[in-house]
PDB file of C-alpha atoms in Angstrom:
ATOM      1  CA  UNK A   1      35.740  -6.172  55.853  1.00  0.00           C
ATOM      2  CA  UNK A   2      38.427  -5.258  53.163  1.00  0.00           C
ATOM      3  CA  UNK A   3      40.136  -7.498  50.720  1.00  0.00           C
ATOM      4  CA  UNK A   4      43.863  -9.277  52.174  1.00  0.00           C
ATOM      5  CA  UNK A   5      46.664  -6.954  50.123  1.00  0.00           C
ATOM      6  CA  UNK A   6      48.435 -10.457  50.582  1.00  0.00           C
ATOM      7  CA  UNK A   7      46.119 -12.952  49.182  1.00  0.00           C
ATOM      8  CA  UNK A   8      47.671 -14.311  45.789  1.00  0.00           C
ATOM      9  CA  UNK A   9      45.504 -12.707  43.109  1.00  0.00           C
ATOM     10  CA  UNK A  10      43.523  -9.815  42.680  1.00  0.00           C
ATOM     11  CA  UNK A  11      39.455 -10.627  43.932  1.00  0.00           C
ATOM     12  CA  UNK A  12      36.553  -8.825  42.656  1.00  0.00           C
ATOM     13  CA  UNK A  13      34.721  -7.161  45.645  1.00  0.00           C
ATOM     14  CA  UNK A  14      37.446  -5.117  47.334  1.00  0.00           C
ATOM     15  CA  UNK A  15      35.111  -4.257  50.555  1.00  0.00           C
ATOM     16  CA  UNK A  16      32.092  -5.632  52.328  1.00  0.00           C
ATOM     17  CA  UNK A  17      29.620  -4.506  54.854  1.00  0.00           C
ATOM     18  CA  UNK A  18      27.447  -6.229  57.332  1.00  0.00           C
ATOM     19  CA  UNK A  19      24.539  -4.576  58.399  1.00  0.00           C
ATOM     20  CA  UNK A  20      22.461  -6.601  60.790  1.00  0.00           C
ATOM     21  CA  UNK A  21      18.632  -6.833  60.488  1.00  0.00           C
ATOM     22  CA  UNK A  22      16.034  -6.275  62.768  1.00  0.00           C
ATOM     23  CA  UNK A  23      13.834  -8.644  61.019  1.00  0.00           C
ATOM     24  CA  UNK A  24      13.293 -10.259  57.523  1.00  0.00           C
ATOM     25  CA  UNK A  25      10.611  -7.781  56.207  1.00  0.00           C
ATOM     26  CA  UNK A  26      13.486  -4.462  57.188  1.00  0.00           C
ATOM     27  CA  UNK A  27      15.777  -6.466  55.189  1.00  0.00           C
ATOM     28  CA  UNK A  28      13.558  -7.070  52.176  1.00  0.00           C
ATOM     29  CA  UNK A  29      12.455  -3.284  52.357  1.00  0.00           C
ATOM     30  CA  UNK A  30      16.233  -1.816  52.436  1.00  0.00           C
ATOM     31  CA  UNK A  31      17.025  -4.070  49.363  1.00  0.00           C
ATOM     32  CA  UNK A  32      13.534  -2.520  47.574  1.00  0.00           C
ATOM     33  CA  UNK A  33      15.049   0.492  48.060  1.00  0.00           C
ATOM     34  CA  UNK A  34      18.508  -0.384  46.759  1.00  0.00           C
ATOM     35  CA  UNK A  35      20.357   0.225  50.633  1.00  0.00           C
ATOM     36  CA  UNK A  36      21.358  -3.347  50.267  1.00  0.00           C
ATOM     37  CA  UNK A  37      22.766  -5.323  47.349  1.00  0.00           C
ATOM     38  CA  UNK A  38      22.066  -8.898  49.226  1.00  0.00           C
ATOM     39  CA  UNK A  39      19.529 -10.407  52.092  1.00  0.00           C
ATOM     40  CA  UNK A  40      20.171 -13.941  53.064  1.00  0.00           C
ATOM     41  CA  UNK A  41      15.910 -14.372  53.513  1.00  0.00           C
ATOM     42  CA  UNK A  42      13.120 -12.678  52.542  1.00  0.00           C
ATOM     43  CA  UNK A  43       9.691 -12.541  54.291  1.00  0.00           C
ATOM     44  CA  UNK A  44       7.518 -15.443  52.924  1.00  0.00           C
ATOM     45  CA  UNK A  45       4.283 -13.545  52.278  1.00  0.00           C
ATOM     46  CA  UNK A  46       6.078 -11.585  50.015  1.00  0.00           C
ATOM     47  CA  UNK A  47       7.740 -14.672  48.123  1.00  0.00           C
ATOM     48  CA  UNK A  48       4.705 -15.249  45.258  1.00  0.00           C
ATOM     49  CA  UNK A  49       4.803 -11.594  44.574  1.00  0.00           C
ATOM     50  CA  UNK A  50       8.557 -11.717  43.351  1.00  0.00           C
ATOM     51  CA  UNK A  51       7.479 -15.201  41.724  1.00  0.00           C
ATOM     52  CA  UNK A  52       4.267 -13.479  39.594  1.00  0.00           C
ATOM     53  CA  UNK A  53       6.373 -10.035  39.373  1.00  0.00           C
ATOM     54  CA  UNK A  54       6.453  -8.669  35.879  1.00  0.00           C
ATOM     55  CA  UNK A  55       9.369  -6.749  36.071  1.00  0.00           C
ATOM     56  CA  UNK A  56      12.560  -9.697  35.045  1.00  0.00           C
ATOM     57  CA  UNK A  57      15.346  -8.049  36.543  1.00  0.00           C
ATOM     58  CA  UNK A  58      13.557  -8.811  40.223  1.00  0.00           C
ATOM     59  CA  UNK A  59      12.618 -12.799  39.006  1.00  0.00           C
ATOM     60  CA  UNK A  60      16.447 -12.783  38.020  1.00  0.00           C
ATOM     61  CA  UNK A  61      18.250 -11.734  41.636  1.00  0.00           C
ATOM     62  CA  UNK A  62      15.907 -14.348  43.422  1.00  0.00           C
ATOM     63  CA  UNK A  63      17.469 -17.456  44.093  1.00  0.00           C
ATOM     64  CA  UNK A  64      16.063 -20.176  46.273  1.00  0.00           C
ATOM     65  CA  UNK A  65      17.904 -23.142  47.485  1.00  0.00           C
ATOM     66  CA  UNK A  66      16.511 -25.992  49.703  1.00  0.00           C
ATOM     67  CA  UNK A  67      17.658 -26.295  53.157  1.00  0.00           C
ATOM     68  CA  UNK A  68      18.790 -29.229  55.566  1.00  0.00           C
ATOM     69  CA  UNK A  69      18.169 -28.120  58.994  1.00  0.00           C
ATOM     70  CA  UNK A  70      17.226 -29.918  62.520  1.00  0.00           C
ATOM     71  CA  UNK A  71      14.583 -28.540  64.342  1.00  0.00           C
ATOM     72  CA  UNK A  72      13.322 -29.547  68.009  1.00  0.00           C
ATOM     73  CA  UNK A  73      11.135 -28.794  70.729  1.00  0.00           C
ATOM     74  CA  UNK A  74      11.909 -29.048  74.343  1.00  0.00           C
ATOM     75  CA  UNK A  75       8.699 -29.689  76.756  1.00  0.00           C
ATOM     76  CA  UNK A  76       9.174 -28.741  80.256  1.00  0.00           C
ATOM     77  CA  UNK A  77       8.161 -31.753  82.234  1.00  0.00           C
ATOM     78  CA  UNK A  78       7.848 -30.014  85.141  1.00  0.00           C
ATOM     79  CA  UNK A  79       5.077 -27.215  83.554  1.00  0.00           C
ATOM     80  CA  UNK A  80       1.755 -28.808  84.938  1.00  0.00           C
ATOM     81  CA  UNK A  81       0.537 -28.665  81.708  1.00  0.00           C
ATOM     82  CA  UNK A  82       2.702 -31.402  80.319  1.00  0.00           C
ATOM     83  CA  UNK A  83       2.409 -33.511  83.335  1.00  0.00           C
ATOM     84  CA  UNK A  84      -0.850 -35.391  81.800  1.00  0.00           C
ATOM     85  CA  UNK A  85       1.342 -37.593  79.072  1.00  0.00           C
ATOM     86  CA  UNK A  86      -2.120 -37.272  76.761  1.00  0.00           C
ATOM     87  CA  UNK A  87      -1.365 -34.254  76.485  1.00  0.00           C
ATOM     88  CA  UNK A  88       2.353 -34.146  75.572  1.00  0.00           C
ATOM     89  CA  UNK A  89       1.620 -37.316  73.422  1.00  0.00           C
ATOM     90  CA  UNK A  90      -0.913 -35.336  71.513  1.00  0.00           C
ATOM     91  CA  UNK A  91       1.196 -32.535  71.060  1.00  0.00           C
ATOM     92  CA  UNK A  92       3.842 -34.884  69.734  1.00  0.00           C
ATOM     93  CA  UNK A  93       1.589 -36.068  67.423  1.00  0.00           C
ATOM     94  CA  UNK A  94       0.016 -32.874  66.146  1.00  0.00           C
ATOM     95  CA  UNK A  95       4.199 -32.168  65.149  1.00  0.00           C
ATOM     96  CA  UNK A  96       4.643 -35.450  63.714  1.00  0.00           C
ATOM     97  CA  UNK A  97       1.575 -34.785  61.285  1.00  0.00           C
ATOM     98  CA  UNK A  98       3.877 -31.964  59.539  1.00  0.00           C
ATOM     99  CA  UNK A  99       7.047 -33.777  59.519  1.00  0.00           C
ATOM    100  CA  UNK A 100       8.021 -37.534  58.699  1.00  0.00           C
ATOM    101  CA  UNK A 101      11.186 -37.243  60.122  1.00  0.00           C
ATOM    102  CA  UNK A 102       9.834 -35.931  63.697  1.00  0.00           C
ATOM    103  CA  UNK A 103      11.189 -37.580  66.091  1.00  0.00           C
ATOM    104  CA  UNK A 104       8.998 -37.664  68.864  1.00  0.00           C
ATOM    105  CA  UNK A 105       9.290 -41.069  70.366  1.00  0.00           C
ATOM    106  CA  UNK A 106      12.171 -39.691  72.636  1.00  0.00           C
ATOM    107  CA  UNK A 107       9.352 -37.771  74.978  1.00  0.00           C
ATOM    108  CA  UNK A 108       8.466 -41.093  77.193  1.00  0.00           C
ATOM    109  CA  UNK A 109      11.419 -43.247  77.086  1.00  0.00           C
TER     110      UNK A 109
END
């Protein structure tokens, strides 16, 4: 992507390029090794690492900012494995355990 030669003032990054990732580690690992100047997420294991690392200048390019997402699971009804409702109830509640937004009621109306 290069800059619009029509957009009303000069901007600072004149060209960018996308490279997709195969996963989060091969992202983290081509910006170790300076192939990439940004990754939008970074493996988690290696998170506490860059937290407890000594050398500043990797503390300073990590920036973490909370996230509001929805997340859901789908049961197949039909699967006999959900078919006993103790068992989709319990998986319900094993979720609900983790989140106290989960929303699990839905499953038997």
């Amino acid at each position: 992507m290069t800059a619009n030669p029509y957009f009303y003032t000069k901007v600072a990054i004149e060209k960018i390029r996308y490279h997709p990732l195969a996963s989060e580690q091969s992202g983290y690992n081509r910006y170790r090794s300076s192939e990439l100047d940004v990754i939008p997420n970074l493996p988690t294991s290696e998170l506490e690492g860059i937290k407890t690392s000594s050398d500043q200048s990797v503390q300073a390019a990590l920036r973490l900012t909370p996230l509001l997402s929805s997340m859901y699971l789908v049961f197949n009804l039909q699967d006999p494995a959900f078919q006993d409702v103790r068992r989709a109830q319990g998986t319900v509640y094993g979720n609900r355990s983790r989140d106290t937004n989960f929303q699990g009621h839905a499953l038997w109306r």
